[in-house]
Short mmCIF file of C-alpha atoms in Angstrom, two decimals:
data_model
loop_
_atom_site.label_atom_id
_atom_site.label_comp_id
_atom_site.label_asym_id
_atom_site.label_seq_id
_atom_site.Cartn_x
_atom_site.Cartn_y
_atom_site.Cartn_z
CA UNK A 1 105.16 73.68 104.03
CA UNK A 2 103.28 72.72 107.07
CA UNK A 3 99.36 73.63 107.74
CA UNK A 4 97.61 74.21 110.54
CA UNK A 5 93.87 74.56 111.25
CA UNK A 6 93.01 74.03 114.96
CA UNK A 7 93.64 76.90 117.26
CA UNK A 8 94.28 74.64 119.52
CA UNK A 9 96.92 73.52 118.23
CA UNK A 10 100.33 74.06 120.64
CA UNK A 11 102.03 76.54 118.78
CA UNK A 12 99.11 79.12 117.76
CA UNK A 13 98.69 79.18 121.47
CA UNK A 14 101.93 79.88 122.34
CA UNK A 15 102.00 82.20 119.46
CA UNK A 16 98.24 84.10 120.82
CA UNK A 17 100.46 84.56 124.14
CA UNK A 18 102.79 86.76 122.23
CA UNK A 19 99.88 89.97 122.27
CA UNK A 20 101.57 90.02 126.04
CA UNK A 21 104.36 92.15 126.90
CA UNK A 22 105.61 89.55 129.73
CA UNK A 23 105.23 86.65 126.91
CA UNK A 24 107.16 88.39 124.62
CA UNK A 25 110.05 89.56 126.77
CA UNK A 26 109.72 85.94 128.24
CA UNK A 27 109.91 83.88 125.06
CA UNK A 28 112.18 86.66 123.32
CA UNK A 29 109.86 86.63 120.82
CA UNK A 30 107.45 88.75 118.87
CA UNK A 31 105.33 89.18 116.44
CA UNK A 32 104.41 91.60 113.41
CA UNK A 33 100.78 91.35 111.97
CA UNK A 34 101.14 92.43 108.07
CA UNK A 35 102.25 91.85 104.94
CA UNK A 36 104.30 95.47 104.33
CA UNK A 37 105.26 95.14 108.05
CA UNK A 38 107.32 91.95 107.29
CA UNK A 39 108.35 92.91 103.71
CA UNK A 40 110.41 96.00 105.57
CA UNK A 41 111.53 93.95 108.52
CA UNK A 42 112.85 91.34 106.14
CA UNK A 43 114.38 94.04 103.99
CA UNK A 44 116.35 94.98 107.12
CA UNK A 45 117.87 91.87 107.57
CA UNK A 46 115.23 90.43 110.18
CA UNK A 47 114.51 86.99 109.37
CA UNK A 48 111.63 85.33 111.02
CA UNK A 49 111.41 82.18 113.34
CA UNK A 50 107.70 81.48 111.53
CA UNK A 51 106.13 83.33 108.39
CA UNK A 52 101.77 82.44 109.02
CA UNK A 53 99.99 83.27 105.82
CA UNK A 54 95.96 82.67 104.90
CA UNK A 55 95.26 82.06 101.36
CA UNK A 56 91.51 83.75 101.92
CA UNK A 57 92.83 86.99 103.42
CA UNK A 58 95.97 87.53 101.34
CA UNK A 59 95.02 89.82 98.40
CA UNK A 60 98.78 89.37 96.86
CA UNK A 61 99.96 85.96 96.30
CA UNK A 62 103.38 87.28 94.58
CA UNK A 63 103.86 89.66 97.47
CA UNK A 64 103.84 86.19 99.73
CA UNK A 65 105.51 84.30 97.58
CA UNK A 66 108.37 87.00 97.27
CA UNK A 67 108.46 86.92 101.11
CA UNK A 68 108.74 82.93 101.22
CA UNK A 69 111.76 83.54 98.47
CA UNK A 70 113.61 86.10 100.53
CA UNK A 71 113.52 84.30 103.79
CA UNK A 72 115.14 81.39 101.80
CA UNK A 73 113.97 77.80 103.80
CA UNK A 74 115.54 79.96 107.07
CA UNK A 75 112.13 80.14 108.38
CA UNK A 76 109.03 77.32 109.07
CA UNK A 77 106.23 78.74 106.42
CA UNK A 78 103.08 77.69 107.81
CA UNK A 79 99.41 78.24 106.29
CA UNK A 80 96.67 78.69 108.13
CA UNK A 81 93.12 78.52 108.19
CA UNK A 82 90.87 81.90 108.53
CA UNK A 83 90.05 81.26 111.90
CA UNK A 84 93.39 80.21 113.17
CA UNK A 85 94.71 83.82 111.58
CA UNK A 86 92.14 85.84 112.97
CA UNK A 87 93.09 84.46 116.65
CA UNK A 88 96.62 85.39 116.23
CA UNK A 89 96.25 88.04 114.61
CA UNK A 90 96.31 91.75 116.20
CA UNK A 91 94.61 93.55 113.60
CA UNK A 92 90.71 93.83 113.17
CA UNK A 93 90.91 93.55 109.19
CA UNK A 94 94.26 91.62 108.57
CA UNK A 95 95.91 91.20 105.68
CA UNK A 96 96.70 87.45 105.43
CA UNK A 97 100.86 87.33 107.03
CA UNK A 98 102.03 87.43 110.51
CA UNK A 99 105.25 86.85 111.09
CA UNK A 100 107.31 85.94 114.55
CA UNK A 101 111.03 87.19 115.07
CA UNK A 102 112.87 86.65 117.82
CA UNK A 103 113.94 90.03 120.19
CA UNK A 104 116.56 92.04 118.82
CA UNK A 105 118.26 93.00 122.16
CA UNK A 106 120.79 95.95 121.23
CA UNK A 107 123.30 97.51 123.45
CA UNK A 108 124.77 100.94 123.34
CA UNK A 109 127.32 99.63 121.65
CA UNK A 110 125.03 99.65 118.84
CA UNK A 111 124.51 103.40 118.71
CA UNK A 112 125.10 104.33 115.14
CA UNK A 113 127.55 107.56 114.35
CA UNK A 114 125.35 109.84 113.89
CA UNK A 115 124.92 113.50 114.09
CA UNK A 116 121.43 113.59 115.33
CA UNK A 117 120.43 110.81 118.42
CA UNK A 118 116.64 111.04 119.31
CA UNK A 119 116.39 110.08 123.18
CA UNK A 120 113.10 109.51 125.07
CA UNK A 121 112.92 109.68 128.67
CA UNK A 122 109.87 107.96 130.30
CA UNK A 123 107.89 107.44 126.99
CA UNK A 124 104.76 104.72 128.01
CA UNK A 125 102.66 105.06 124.91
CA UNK A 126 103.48 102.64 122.52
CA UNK A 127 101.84 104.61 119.40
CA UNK A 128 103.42 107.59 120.56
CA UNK A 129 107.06 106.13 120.16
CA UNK A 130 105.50 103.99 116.81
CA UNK A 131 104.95 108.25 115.51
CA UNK A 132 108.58 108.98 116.72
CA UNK A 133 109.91 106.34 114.81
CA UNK A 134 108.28 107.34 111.29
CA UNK A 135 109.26 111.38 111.96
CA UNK A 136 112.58 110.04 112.44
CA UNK A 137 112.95 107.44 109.90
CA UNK A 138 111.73 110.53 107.46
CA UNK A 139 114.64 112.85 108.63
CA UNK A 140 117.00 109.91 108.81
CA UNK A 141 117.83 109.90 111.79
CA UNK A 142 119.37 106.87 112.64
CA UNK A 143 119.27 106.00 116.46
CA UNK A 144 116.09 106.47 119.24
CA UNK A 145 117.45 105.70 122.43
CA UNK A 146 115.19 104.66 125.53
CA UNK A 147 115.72 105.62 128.99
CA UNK A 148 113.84 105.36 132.24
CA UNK A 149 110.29 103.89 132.27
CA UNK A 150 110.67 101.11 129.65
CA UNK A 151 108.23 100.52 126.43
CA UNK A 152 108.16 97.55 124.97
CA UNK A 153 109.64 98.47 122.02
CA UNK A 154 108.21 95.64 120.02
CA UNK A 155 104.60 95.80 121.31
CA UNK A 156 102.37 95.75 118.40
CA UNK A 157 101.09 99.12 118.64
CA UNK A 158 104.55 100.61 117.98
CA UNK A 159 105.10 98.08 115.21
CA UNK A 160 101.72 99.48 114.01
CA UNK A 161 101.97 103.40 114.51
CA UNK A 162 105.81 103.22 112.57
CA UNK A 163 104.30 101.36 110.22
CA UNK A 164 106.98 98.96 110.07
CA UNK A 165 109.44 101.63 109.95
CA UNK A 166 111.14 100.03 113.46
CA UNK A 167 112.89 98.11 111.55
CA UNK A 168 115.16 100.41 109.97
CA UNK A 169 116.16 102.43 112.60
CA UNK A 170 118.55 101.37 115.54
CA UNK A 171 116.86 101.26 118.62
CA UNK A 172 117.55 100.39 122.26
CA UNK A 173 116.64 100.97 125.61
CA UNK A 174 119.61 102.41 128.12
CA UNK A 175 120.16 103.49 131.85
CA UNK A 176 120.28 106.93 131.80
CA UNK A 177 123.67 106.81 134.10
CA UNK A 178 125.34 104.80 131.12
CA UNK A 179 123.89 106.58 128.02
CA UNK A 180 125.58 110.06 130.20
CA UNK A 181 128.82 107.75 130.79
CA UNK A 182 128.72 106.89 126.94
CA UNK A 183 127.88 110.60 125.68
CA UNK A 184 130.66 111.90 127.80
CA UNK A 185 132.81 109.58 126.18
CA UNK A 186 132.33 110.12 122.45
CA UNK A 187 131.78 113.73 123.10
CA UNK A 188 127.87 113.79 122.53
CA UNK A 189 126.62 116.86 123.34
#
């Protein structure tokens, strides 16, 4: 397990970058600032690039621990310091684990059968589509598809406002003139 303590080192830089929309979509990478976050990503077969934990903030050491034993050596498991984790960090009280994933770019391909298909046209406010995602997660709806003006679907503020619940829900972002192509197809109404 490797430590860090400098923010300056190279890779909590590059990793501070990642509270950018262009960095993320850039690097194909993002990140998700909490320990429950990360538990249900993992639990829906996310696996991160880089698991950060700080021993002072995290209040569960078995909740970490199970984390570290679920991603299975796949991932680099790095500790930090209290001030590295507060730079990377999004939230104003974290909870001790950030983790980094690389972009989960679906296609509409992807679109699960399904009776019910939630599709947003134009949404820009990230914890608006973060409250869409929990209403449908509760009535199990399984896809939320994204057309027109795109959200950065993995902005931390939707991550936030699901409360991790992105993760267990398909969702993608699709031209209108295909999704209508598609729908015609499988005889979507």
């Amino acid at each position: 397990m490797k430590t860090i303590n400098s923010v300056d080192n190279k890779l909590i830089k590059n990793i501070y970058l990642l509270k950018k929309s262009k960095e993320r979509k850039g690097q194909k990478l993002f990140f998700v600032d909490g320990l429950r976050e990360t538990e249900i990503a993992i639990n829906n077969k996310y696996i991160p690039e880089y698991l950060f934990f700080c021993k002072t903030l995290v209040k569960k050491d078995d909740e970490v621990d199970k984390i570290i034993n679920a991603i299975n050596k796949k991932s680099e498991v790095i500790e930090v310091s209290d001030k590295v984790f507060r730079k990377i960090s999004y939230k104003e009280n974290p909870d001790g684990v950030l983790s980094v994933f690389k972009y989960n770019n679906k296609e509409i391909k992807d679109i699960k059968k399904d009776n019910i298909i939630i599709v947003l046209d134009n949404i820009e406010k990230p914890g608006n589509l973060g409250a869409v995602i929990r209403t449908a997660v509760a009535a199990n709806v399984k896809n939320i598809i994204l057309t027109g003006k795109e959200v950065d679907i993995f902005n931390p503020n939707v991550i936030k406002a699901s409360e991790g619940l992105i993760f267990s829900i398909n969702i993608l972002n699709v031209e209108i003139s295909d999704l209508l192509i598609y729908f015609s197809s499988k005889n979507v109404t």
